[in-house]
Every structure is written in C-alpha cells, then in structure tokens.
Short mmCIF file of C-alpha atoms and ligand atoms in Angstrom, two decimals:
data_model
loop_
_atom_site.label_atom_id
_atom_site.label_comp_id
_atom_site.label_asym_id
_atom_site.label_seq_id
_atom_site.Cartn_x
_atom_site.Cartn_y
_atom_site.Cartn_z
CA MET K 1 7.85 -64.98 -49.02
CA LYS K 2 9.41 -66.94 -51.73
CA VAL K 3 8.22 -70.37 -51.65
CA ALA K 4 8.93 -73.81 -53.90
CA PHE K 5 6.74 -76.37 -53.70
CA ILE K 6 8.30 -79.74 -55.18
CA GLY K 7 5.64 -82.46 -55.61
CA LEU K 8 2.13 -82.14 -56.32
CA GLY K 9 0.12 -85.69 -56.36
CA ASP K 10 -3.18 -85.98 -54.95
CA ILE K 11 -2.33 -84.20 -51.06
CA GLY K 12 0.29 -81.58 -52.30
CA GLU K 13 -1.64 -79.88 -55.31
CA PRO K 14 -4.47 -79.27 -53.45
CA MET K 15 -2.02 -78.26 -50.37
CA ALA K 16 0.14 -76.17 -52.89
CA SER K 17 -2.89 -74.11 -53.72
CA HIS K 18 -3.58 -72.38 -50.60
CA LEU K 19 0.25 -70.49 -51.56
CA ALA K 20 -0.24 -69.35 -54.66
CA ARG K 21 -1.67 -66.24 -53.21
CA ASP K 22 0.24 -63.49 -51.13
CA PRO K 23 2.12 -62.96 -48.93
CA PHE K 24 3.17 -65.85 -50.95
CA ASP K 25 5.33 -66.27 -54.21
CA LEU K 26 5.37 -69.87 -55.91
CA VAL K 27 7.31 -71.32 -58.06
CA VAL K 28 6.61 -75.28 -58.86
CA TRP K 29 8.19 -78.03 -59.62
CA ASN K 30 6.81 -81.79 -60.50
CA ARG K 31 8.84 -84.49 -62.25
CA THR K 32 5.28 -85.20 -64.42
CA ALA K 33 6.04 -81.41 -66.13
CA SER K 34 2.70 -81.35 -67.42
CA LYS K 35 0.89 -81.21 -63.75
CA ALA K 36 2.94 -78.20 -62.97
CA GLU K 37 1.89 -76.57 -66.52
CA GLU K 38 -1.68 -76.93 -65.34
CA PHE K 39 -1.55 -76.06 -62.26
CA ALA K 40 0.52 -72.53 -63.33
CA ARG K 41 -2.75 -72.43 -65.76
CA THR K 42 -5.08 -72.29 -62.74
CA HIS K 43 -3.26 -70.63 -59.85
CA ARG K 44 -0.80 -67.34 -59.45
CA ALA K 45 2.31 -69.64 -59.47
CA ARG K 46 5.08 -69.88 -61.72
CA VAL K 47 6.61 -73.38 -63.41
CA ALA K 48 10.32 -74.53 -62.74
CA GLY K 49 12.01 -76.36 -65.61
CA THR K 50 14.42 -78.68 -62.32
CA PRO K 51 14.31 -79.16 -58.62
CA ALA K 52 17.45 -76.91 -58.24
CA GLU K 53 15.97 -73.79 -60.57
CA ALA K 54 12.75 -73.71 -58.35
CA VAL K 55 14.76 -73.51 -54.87
CA ARG K 56 17.46 -71.24 -55.96
CA ASP K 57 15.33 -68.29 -54.78
CA ALA K 58 12.99 -69.64 -52.15
CA ASP K 59 13.18 -68.65 -48.00
CA VAL K 60 10.88 -71.75 -47.65
CA VAL K 61 11.10 -74.97 -49.28
CA ILE K 62 7.93 -77.79 -49.11
CA THR K 63 8.22 -81.49 -50.13
CA CYS K 64 5.44 -83.47 -50.78
CA LEU K 65 6.54 -87.09 -52.33
CA PRO K 66 6.10 -90.52 -52.13
CA SER K 67 8.27 -91.48 -49.68
CA SER K 68 11.92 -90.33 -48.02
CA ILE K 69 13.36 -92.37 -51.15
CA GLU K 70 12.04 -90.05 -53.19
CA VAL K 71 13.19 -86.93 -51.38
CA GLU K 72 16.71 -88.06 -51.16
CA ALA K 73 16.32 -88.07 -54.76
CA VAL K 74 15.15 -84.52 -55.47
CA LEU K 75 18.15 -83.76 -52.98
CA HIS K 76 21.10 -85.06 -55.02
CA GLY K 77 19.34 -86.58 -58.30
CA GLU K 78 20.47 -84.44 -61.15
CA ASN K 79 19.81 -81.03 -61.20
CA GLY K 80 19.00 -81.89 -57.96
CA MET K 81 17.89 -79.20 -54.22
CA LEU K 82 20.84 -79.75 -52.31
CA ASP K 83 23.74 -77.11 -54.27
CA ALA K 84 21.30 -74.49 -55.07
CA LEU K 85 19.21 -73.93 -51.58
CA ARG K 86 20.59 -71.18 -50.62
CA LYS K 87 21.69 -70.62 -46.78
CA GLY K 88 18.52 -69.17 -44.15
CA ALA K 89 16.48 -71.43 -46.38
CA VAL K 90 14.09 -74.06 -44.76
CA LEU K 91 13.13 -77.13 -45.91
CA VAL K 92 9.62 -78.84 -44.89
CA ASP K 93 8.82 -81.72 -45.77
CA CYS K 94 5.17 -82.78 -45.67
CA THR K 95 6.57 -86.42 -47.22
CA SER K 96 5.18 -88.95 -44.95
CA GLY K 97 8.61 -89.72 -44.53
CA ASP K 98 11.26 -92.11 -42.21
CA PRO K 99 12.77 -90.61 -38.94
CA PRO K 100 15.79 -91.91 -39.74
CA THR K 101 16.61 -90.48 -43.14
CA SER K 102 14.64 -87.40 -42.99
CA ARG K 103 17.30 -87.30 -39.37
CA SER K 104 20.14 -87.43 -41.89
CA ILE K 105 19.14 -84.86 -44.39
CA ALA K 106 17.83 -82.39 -41.11
CA ALA K 107 22.02 -82.88 -39.95
CA GLU K 108 23.45 -82.77 -43.93
CA LEU K 109 21.63 -79.95 -44.86
CA GLY K 110 22.64 -78.21 -41.12
CA GLY K 111 26.24 -78.62 -42.04
CA ARG K 112 25.39 -76.30 -45.33
CA GLY K 113 23.16 -73.45 -43.07
CA VAL K 114 20.19 -74.63 -44.22
CA ASP K 115 17.07 -75.47 -41.92
CA PHE K 116 14.83 -78.65 -41.92
CA ILE K 117 11.86 -79.86 -40.54
CA ASP K 118 9.75 -82.46 -41.20
CA ALA K 119 5.86 -81.89 -41.41
CA PRO K 120 4.21 -85.23 -42.39
CA VAL K 121 -0.31 -83.66 -42.77
CA SER K 122 -3.03 -85.70 -42.13
CA GLY K 123 -6.47 -84.88 -43.29
CA GLY K 124 -6.42 -86.49 -46.34
CA THR K 125 -7.51 -84.26 -49.81
CA THR K 126 -10.46 -83.05 -48.41
CA ALA K 127 -8.67 -81.53 -45.42
CA ALA K 128 -5.71 -79.90 -47.87
CA LYS K 129 -8.81 -78.62 -50.14
CA SER K 130 -10.39 -76.77 -47.21
CA GLY K 131 -6.77 -76.27 -45.71
CA THR K 132 -7.83 -78.16 -42.52
CA LEU K 133 -4.80 -80.22 -42.50
CA THR K 134 -3.45 -81.46 -39.17
CA VAL K 135 0.36 -81.29 -39.43
CA MET K 136 2.84 -82.38 -36.97
CA TRP K 137 6.72 -81.55 -37.17
CA GLY K 138 9.49 -82.13 -35.63
CA GLY K 139 12.17 -79.44 -35.21
CA GLU K 140 13.72 -76.35 -33.72
CA ILE K 141 10.77 -74.15 -32.64
CA THR K 142 13.17 -70.98 -34.03
CA VAL K 143 13.27 -72.78 -37.11
CA PHE K 144 8.70 -73.47 -37.46
CA GLU K 145 8.11 -70.09 -36.30
CA ARG K 146 9.98 -68.50 -39.33
CA VAL K 147 7.59 -71.17 -41.67
CA ARG K 148 4.60 -70.59 -39.58
CA PRO K 149 2.47 -68.67 -42.03
CA VAL K 150 3.33 -70.94 -44.83
CA ILE K 151 2.10 -73.95 -42.71
CA GLU K 152 -0.75 -71.98 -41.62
CA ALA K 153 -1.92 -71.63 -45.48
CA PHE K 154 -2.52 -75.23 -45.11
CA GLY K 155 -2.58 -76.39 -41.61
CA LYS K 156 -4.96 -75.68 -38.56
CA LYS K 157 -3.95 -78.21 -35.92
CA ILE K 158 -0.27 -77.56 -36.25
CA VAL K 159 1.93 -80.02 -33.72
CA HIS K 160 5.43 -80.00 -32.01
CA ALA K 161 5.80 -83.68 -32.06
CA GLY K 162 9.27 -83.14 -31.10
CA ALA K 163 12.79 -83.44 -32.65
CA VAL K 164 13.03 -84.20 -35.85
CA GLY K 165 11.57 -87.67 -37.49
CA ALA K 166 9.22 -86.89 -34.90
CA GLY K 167 6.56 -85.88 -37.35
CA ASP K 168 6.84 -88.92 -39.10
CA ALA K 169 7.38 -91.32 -36.62
CA ILE K 170 3.45 -89.86 -35.01
CA LYS K 171 2.10 -90.29 -38.71
CA ALA K 172 3.32 -93.77 -39.73
CA VAL K 173 1.98 -95.38 -36.32
CA ASN K 174 -1.17 -92.87 -37.03
CA ASN K 175 -1.20 -94.78 -40.59
CA ALA K 176 -0.86 -98.39 -39.21
CA LEU K 177 -3.89 -97.28 -36.75
CA LEU K 178 -5.85 -96.06 -39.89
CA ALA K 179 -5.08 -99.69 -41.63
CA VAL K 180 -5.64 -101.76 -39.01
CA HIS K 181 -8.94 -99.79 -38.66
CA ILE K 182 -9.64 -100.26 -42.45
CA LEU K 183 -9.33 -104.52 -42.55
CA SER K 184 -11.24 -105.11 -38.90
CA ALA K 185 -14.13 -103.18 -40.26
CA GLY K 186 -13.71 -104.76 -44.03
CA GLU K 187 -13.89 -108.25 -41.80
CA GLY K 188 -16.04 -107.35 -39.28
CA LEU K 189 -18.84 -106.26 -41.93
CA ALA K 190 -18.06 -109.18 -43.93
CA VAL K 191 -18.88 -111.34 -40.75
CA LEU K 192 -22.20 -109.52 -40.40
CA VAL K 193 -23.07 -109.50 -44.53
CA LYS K 194 -22.31 -114.17 -44.79
CA ALA K 195 -24.40 -113.20 -41.50
CA GLY K 196 -27.61 -112.27 -43.90
CA ILE K 197 -27.19 -108.51 -41.38
CA ASP K 198 -27.73 -105.29 -43.96
CA PRO K 199 -24.46 -103.56 -43.54
CA LYS K 200 -25.95 -100.43 -43.39
CA VAL K 201 -28.30 -101.18 -40.37
CA ALA K 202 -24.52 -102.93 -38.91
CA LEU K 203 -22.97 -99.59 -39.57
CA ASP K 204 -25.77 -97.06 -37.62
CA VAL K 205 -25.57 -99.21 -34.26
CA ILE K 206 -21.73 -99.67 -34.57
CA ASN K 207 -21.67 -95.84 -35.00
CA ALA K 208 -23.53 -95.14 -31.93
CA SER K 209 -21.47 -97.92 -30.30
CA SER K 210 -17.56 -98.61 -29.07
CA GLY K 211 -16.80 -99.84 -32.52
CA ARG K 212 -16.68 -96.91 -34.06
CA SER K 213 -13.99 -95.72 -36.24
CA ASN K 214 -13.21 -92.76 -38.90
CA THR K 215 -13.12 -96.05 -41.00
CA SER K 216 -16.68 -96.99 -40.30
CA GLU K 217 -18.07 -93.51 -39.98
CA ASN K 218 -16.81 -91.65 -43.12
CA LEU K 219 -14.55 -94.23 -45.40
CA ILE K 220 -17.34 -97.56 -45.58
CA PRO K 221 -20.17 -95.52 -46.07
CA GLN K 222 -19.38 -92.84 -48.31
CA ARG K 223 -16.62 -95.05 -50.53
CA VAL K 224 -17.36 -99.32 -49.99
CA ILE K 225 -21.33 -99.13 -48.95
CA THR K 226 -21.65 -96.46 -51.99
CA ARG K 227 -18.79 -98.52 -54.66
CA ALA K 228 -17.74 -95.05 -55.25
CA PHE K 229 -14.11 -95.79 -53.65
CA PRO K 230 -12.51 -92.65 -55.38
CA ARG K 231 -8.96 -92.25 -55.28
CA THR K 232 -7.91 -89.92 -52.96
CA PHE K 233 -5.01 -91.74 -51.03
CA ARG K 234 -2.36 -94.78 -52.31
CA LEU K 235 -2.91 -97.50 -50.96
CA ALA K 236 0.83 -98.18 -51.77
CA LEU K 237 1.51 -95.35 -49.52
CA LEU K 238 -0.38 -96.39 -47.12
CA GLU K 239 1.69 -99.76 -46.68
CA LYS K 240 4.50 -97.68 -47.00
CA ASP K 241 3.53 -96.31 -43.79
CA ILE K 242 2.46 -99.56 -41.97
CA GLY K 243 6.16 -100.12 -43.05
CA ILE K 244 7.75 -96.89 -41.60
CA ALA K 245 5.63 -97.89 -38.43
CA ALA K 246 6.68 -102.12 -38.16
CA VAL K 247 10.18 -100.94 -38.70
CA MET K 248 9.88 -98.10 -35.37
CA ALA K 249 8.62 -100.78 -33.37
CA ASP K 250 11.68 -103.15 -34.84
CA ASP K 251 14.63 -100.91 -34.00
CA LEU K 252 13.04 -100.26 -30.61
CA LYS K 253 12.32 -103.74 -29.86
CA VAL K 254 8.84 -102.81 -29.07
CA ARG K 255 6.60 -106.32 -29.56
CA THR K 256 3.63 -105.30 -32.29
CA PRO K 257 2.28 -108.44 -33.61
CA LEU K 258 -1.03 -106.74 -35.36
CA ILE K 259 1.00 -104.17 -36.71
CA SER K 260 3.02 -106.14 -38.38
CA LEU K 261 0.22 -108.81 -39.16
CA THR K 262 -1.46 -105.24 -40.77
CA ALA K 263 1.88 -104.56 -42.53
CA GLU K 264 2.01 -108.55 -44.20
CA ARG K 265 -1.70 -107.77 -45.50
CA PHE K 266 -1.32 -104.89 -46.89
CA HIS K 267 1.48 -105.50 -48.52
CA GLU K 268 -0.72 -108.63 -50.11
CA ALA K 269 -3.23 -106.04 -51.14
CA ARG K 270 -0.46 -104.08 -53.12
CA GLU K 271 0.11 -106.72 -55.18
CA LYS K 272 -3.38 -107.62 -56.08
CA LEU K 273 -4.46 -103.91 -56.84
CA GLY K 274 -1.44 -102.92 -57.75
CA GLU K 275 -0.12 -98.83 -56.90
CA GLU K 276 -3.13 -97.06 -58.34
CA ALA K 277 -5.36 -98.20 -56.02
CA ASP K 278 -6.50 -96.38 -53.14
CA HIS K 279 -5.95 -97.04 -49.55
CA VAL K 280 -10.14 -98.05 -49.18
CA GLU K 281 -9.69 -100.72 -51.99
CA ALA K 282 -8.09 -102.73 -49.57
CA VAL K 283 -11.36 -103.97 -47.89
CA LYS K 284 -12.24 -105.40 -51.40
CA MET K 285 -9.43 -107.53 -51.27
CA VAL K 286 -11.36 -109.08 -48.16
CA GLU K 287 -14.49 -109.20 -49.76
CA ARG K 288 -12.97 -111.36 -52.45
CA GLU K 289 -11.60 -113.83 -50.64
CA ASN K 290 -15.19 -114.23 -48.40
CA GLY K 291 -17.47 -114.33 -51.34
CA VAL K 292 -19.42 -110.83 -50.02
CA GLU K 293 -20.03 -107.44 -50.62
CA ILE K 294 -20.28 -104.82 -48.01
CA LYS K 295 -23.02 -102.63 -50.12
P1 LIG L 301 1.41 -89.43 -55.06
O1 LIG L 301 1.74 -90.05 -55.31
O2 LIG L 301 -0.61 -88.58 -55.45
O3 LIG L 301 2.01 -87.79 -55.59
C1 LIG L 301 3.83 -88.49 -55.29
C2 LIG L 301 4.69 -86.74 -55.77
O4 LIG L 301 5.64 -87.65 -56.05
C3 LIG L 301 3.70 -86.40 -57.31
O5 LIG L 301 3.88 -85.45 -57.44
C4 LIG L 301 4.84 -87.29 -58.04
O6 LIG L 301 5.42 -87.22 -59.58
C5 LIG L 301 6.04 -86.85 -57.39
N1 LIG L 301 7.68 -88.64 -57.62
C6 LIG L 301 7.11 -89.37 -57.13
N2 LIG L 301 7.80 -90.17 -57.32
C7 LIG L 301 8.85 -89.09 -57.68
C8 LIG L 301 10.83 -88.88 -58.22
N3 LIG L 301 11.41 -90.01 -57.85
N4 LIG L 301 11.10 -88.04 -58.66
C9 LIG L 301 10.19 -86.92 -57.86
N5 LIG L 301 9.15 -86.78 -58.00
C10 LIG L 301 8.32 -87.72 -57.74
O7 LIG L 301 1.17 -88.58 -53.20
P2 LIG L 301 0.16 -87.73 -52.18
O8 LIG L 301 0.21 -86.89 -52.87
O9 LIG L 301 -1.12 -88.44 -52.23
O10 LIG L 301 1.28 -88.26 -51.09
C11 LIG L 301 2.03 -87.30 -50.98
C12 LIG L 301 2.60 -87.40 -49.33
O11 LIG L 301 1.66 -87.39 -48.79
C13 LIG L 301 3.54 -89.46 -49.70
O12 LIG L 301 3.87 -89.34 -48.58
C14 LIG L 301 1.64 -89.77 -48.48
O13 LIG L 301 1.86 -90.64 -47.97
C15 LIG L 301 1.68 -88.34 -47.82
N6 LIG L 301 0.13 -87.65 -47.38
C16 LIG L 301 -1.18 -88.54 -48.71
C17 LIG L 301 -2.67 -87.98 -48.60
C18 LIG L 301 -3.63 -88.32 -49.47
O14 LIG L 301 -4.93 -87.95 -48.84
N7 LIG L 301 -3.96 -88.12 -50.66
C19 LIG L 301 -2.67 -88.08 -46.62
C20 LIG L 301 -1.33 -87.51 -45.83
C21 LIG L 301 -0.44 -88.35 -46.27
P3 LIG L 301 4.78 -87.45 -60.43
O15 LIG L 301 2.69 -86.45 -61.02
O16 LIG L 301 5.59 -87.28 -61.85
O17 LIG L 301 4.14 -88.93 -60.29
#
C-alpha cells in the first residue's frame, strides 16, 4: 500500500515511523526538508520534493499539520496536493483540525473522486512512539475500511466519532478539558505551596482522591515537580484546540464560561511564553503570577 505522510512534527514523525515498513511503501514530505531527509536516513522511506510529488501515486495520504489552515495551504498552495491526488485515494487528516474546514475539504475532494476522513489523535508523543494512540475519526465506514491498516499501525483505541468533522469536534473538547485541568491543577497547587504544604504530599493525596486527573497523576509529577518541562506538544497548538472548542460552543449557542476563560488564559500564556513553549508550561504562568514554584 502506497502511503504519503505530510508533516513530520513532534507527533507526525513518530506516527510516520510505524509506516516505514511492510506492507507500506512510504513517501514523506516536510516543509523543512532537512527533517524529511533525516527521517529517510533512519527509516525505510523516500523523500518527496513537494506535496504534489508526495501524493501523486499514493493510495492513502496522511496529513499531520498544526491546524486546518496549513492543511488547506498544502492542498491549494504552490505544488499542492489537490491536482496530484489520484482518483480513489483517501486523505486521512490526523491534524487536530476544525470541523467546518474538514467538511469543506471533504466536499471539495469528494467532487474529484478522492475520499476524506478527519482522524485526530490523542495520547501524546509517548503513545505515538509505541503505536498506541487513540484515534477518533469522522467519515464513512467504507472509507475507513480502506485505510484501516494504516491507522492501526499507530492507533490502539480507534473510535468512529460520526460524520466528517466529528473527530475534530471530540478532539477540541478533549483538549479544552486538558487545558482546564492544567490551569486548575496549577492554581490549586500554587495555593497549597503558599500555605506551606509540600506539593508532592498534596499530589499523593489528590491522586488517591476525587480531584485527580491525568495532569495531576502524570504531567505535574513528571514535568513540573522535576522542572523538566520537555517540549512534546506546543502550548500554541493547545490554545488553537481550545479556540476550536470555544467557536463550536458559540456557533451552537452553548454557554461555556469555563472554556471561554480557559481560552483567554491560554491566549495569555501563548503571548507570554511564546510559540515554542510546551503546553504544561502554562503552569509557569500561574507560578510567576503568584511568586511560587511547584516543586
Ligand atoms: P509541530 O508543530 O511539532 O509540527 C507541525 C508540522 O507541520 C511540522 O512538520 C511543520 O513543518 C509543519 N508545518 C507547519 N506549518 C506548515 C505550513 N504552513 N505548511 C506546511 N507544513 C507546515 O506539531 P505536532 O506534530 O505536535 O502536531 C501536529 C498536529 O497533531 C496538530 O494539529 C496538533 O494539535 C496535533 N497533536 C499533537 C500532539 C502532540 O503531543 N504533539 C498530540 C495530539 C495531537 P516544519 O518542520 O517545517 O516546521
């Protein structure tokens, strides 16, 4: 099966690595060509010079780009994929995209005999490396069946979310919850540190109690207490996801003050910490505002 992979970023690169073996014949394209060349040095894959060249013979094309804006750009830009995609191919967009753009891409490709599913992923770079990502996909089951082996190469829990865009919708809300958990755990622990309580003791209690979350169980102990703050998922991308959730809520006239406030706070964190900061570094903003370190 000929597979083209577009976007070898923090999560795209480990996902693509599972496709660099039988039964797949992999070609990769990345905007910064040196990353694609490095990938091909260490994996069984060919490098394409343009998105068009990458997808020309592909049965399945995976995109894993920051947002739907870049997916549109790679489709419609110079040497883009649109005219090169062959009839009968499937574009699997693993970007955490926005539902309306995914629906419009699906409609445009559908008119050309190319199928589309949105298939955002969850589990972070660790699950991407071990091929155990959660994949939430939107689209037709008959289309999914044609790409199932590709998605199973990096996914473990694979869920049909609904029509095109439904995967993006669940992903945006999931990540809005993650953002709420990061800020609320940061704020709660800042209070306890100010009160003179050891945050490790507090986490020991919270993680055996009802306030626990993935953030309190894993992110804070592994990344904040240790002061390691590794870059695995850019804060800017999480801010984008909360924004998608907030727009969905607005469009659907659902009152979500907590999501709106979290979107504002992550916007502020992005401005203060920059485009390359990791998402967990939002805790640093809370720490600085309160003159404490959670360690
Ligand atoms: P990164 O920012 O690490 O990588 C983005 C990729 O997109 C890079 O390959 C980059 O190329 C490429 N790119 C950026 N802008 C353009 C453009 N204008 N045209 C073409 N290519 C472009 O992102 P991630 O890999 O972390 O994330 C990818 C998607 O997966 C996002 O939607 C994210 O929200 C989602 N995601 C990420 C997770 C994570 O843990 N990192 C977890 C779950 C979902 P270049 O190398 O040239 O910069």
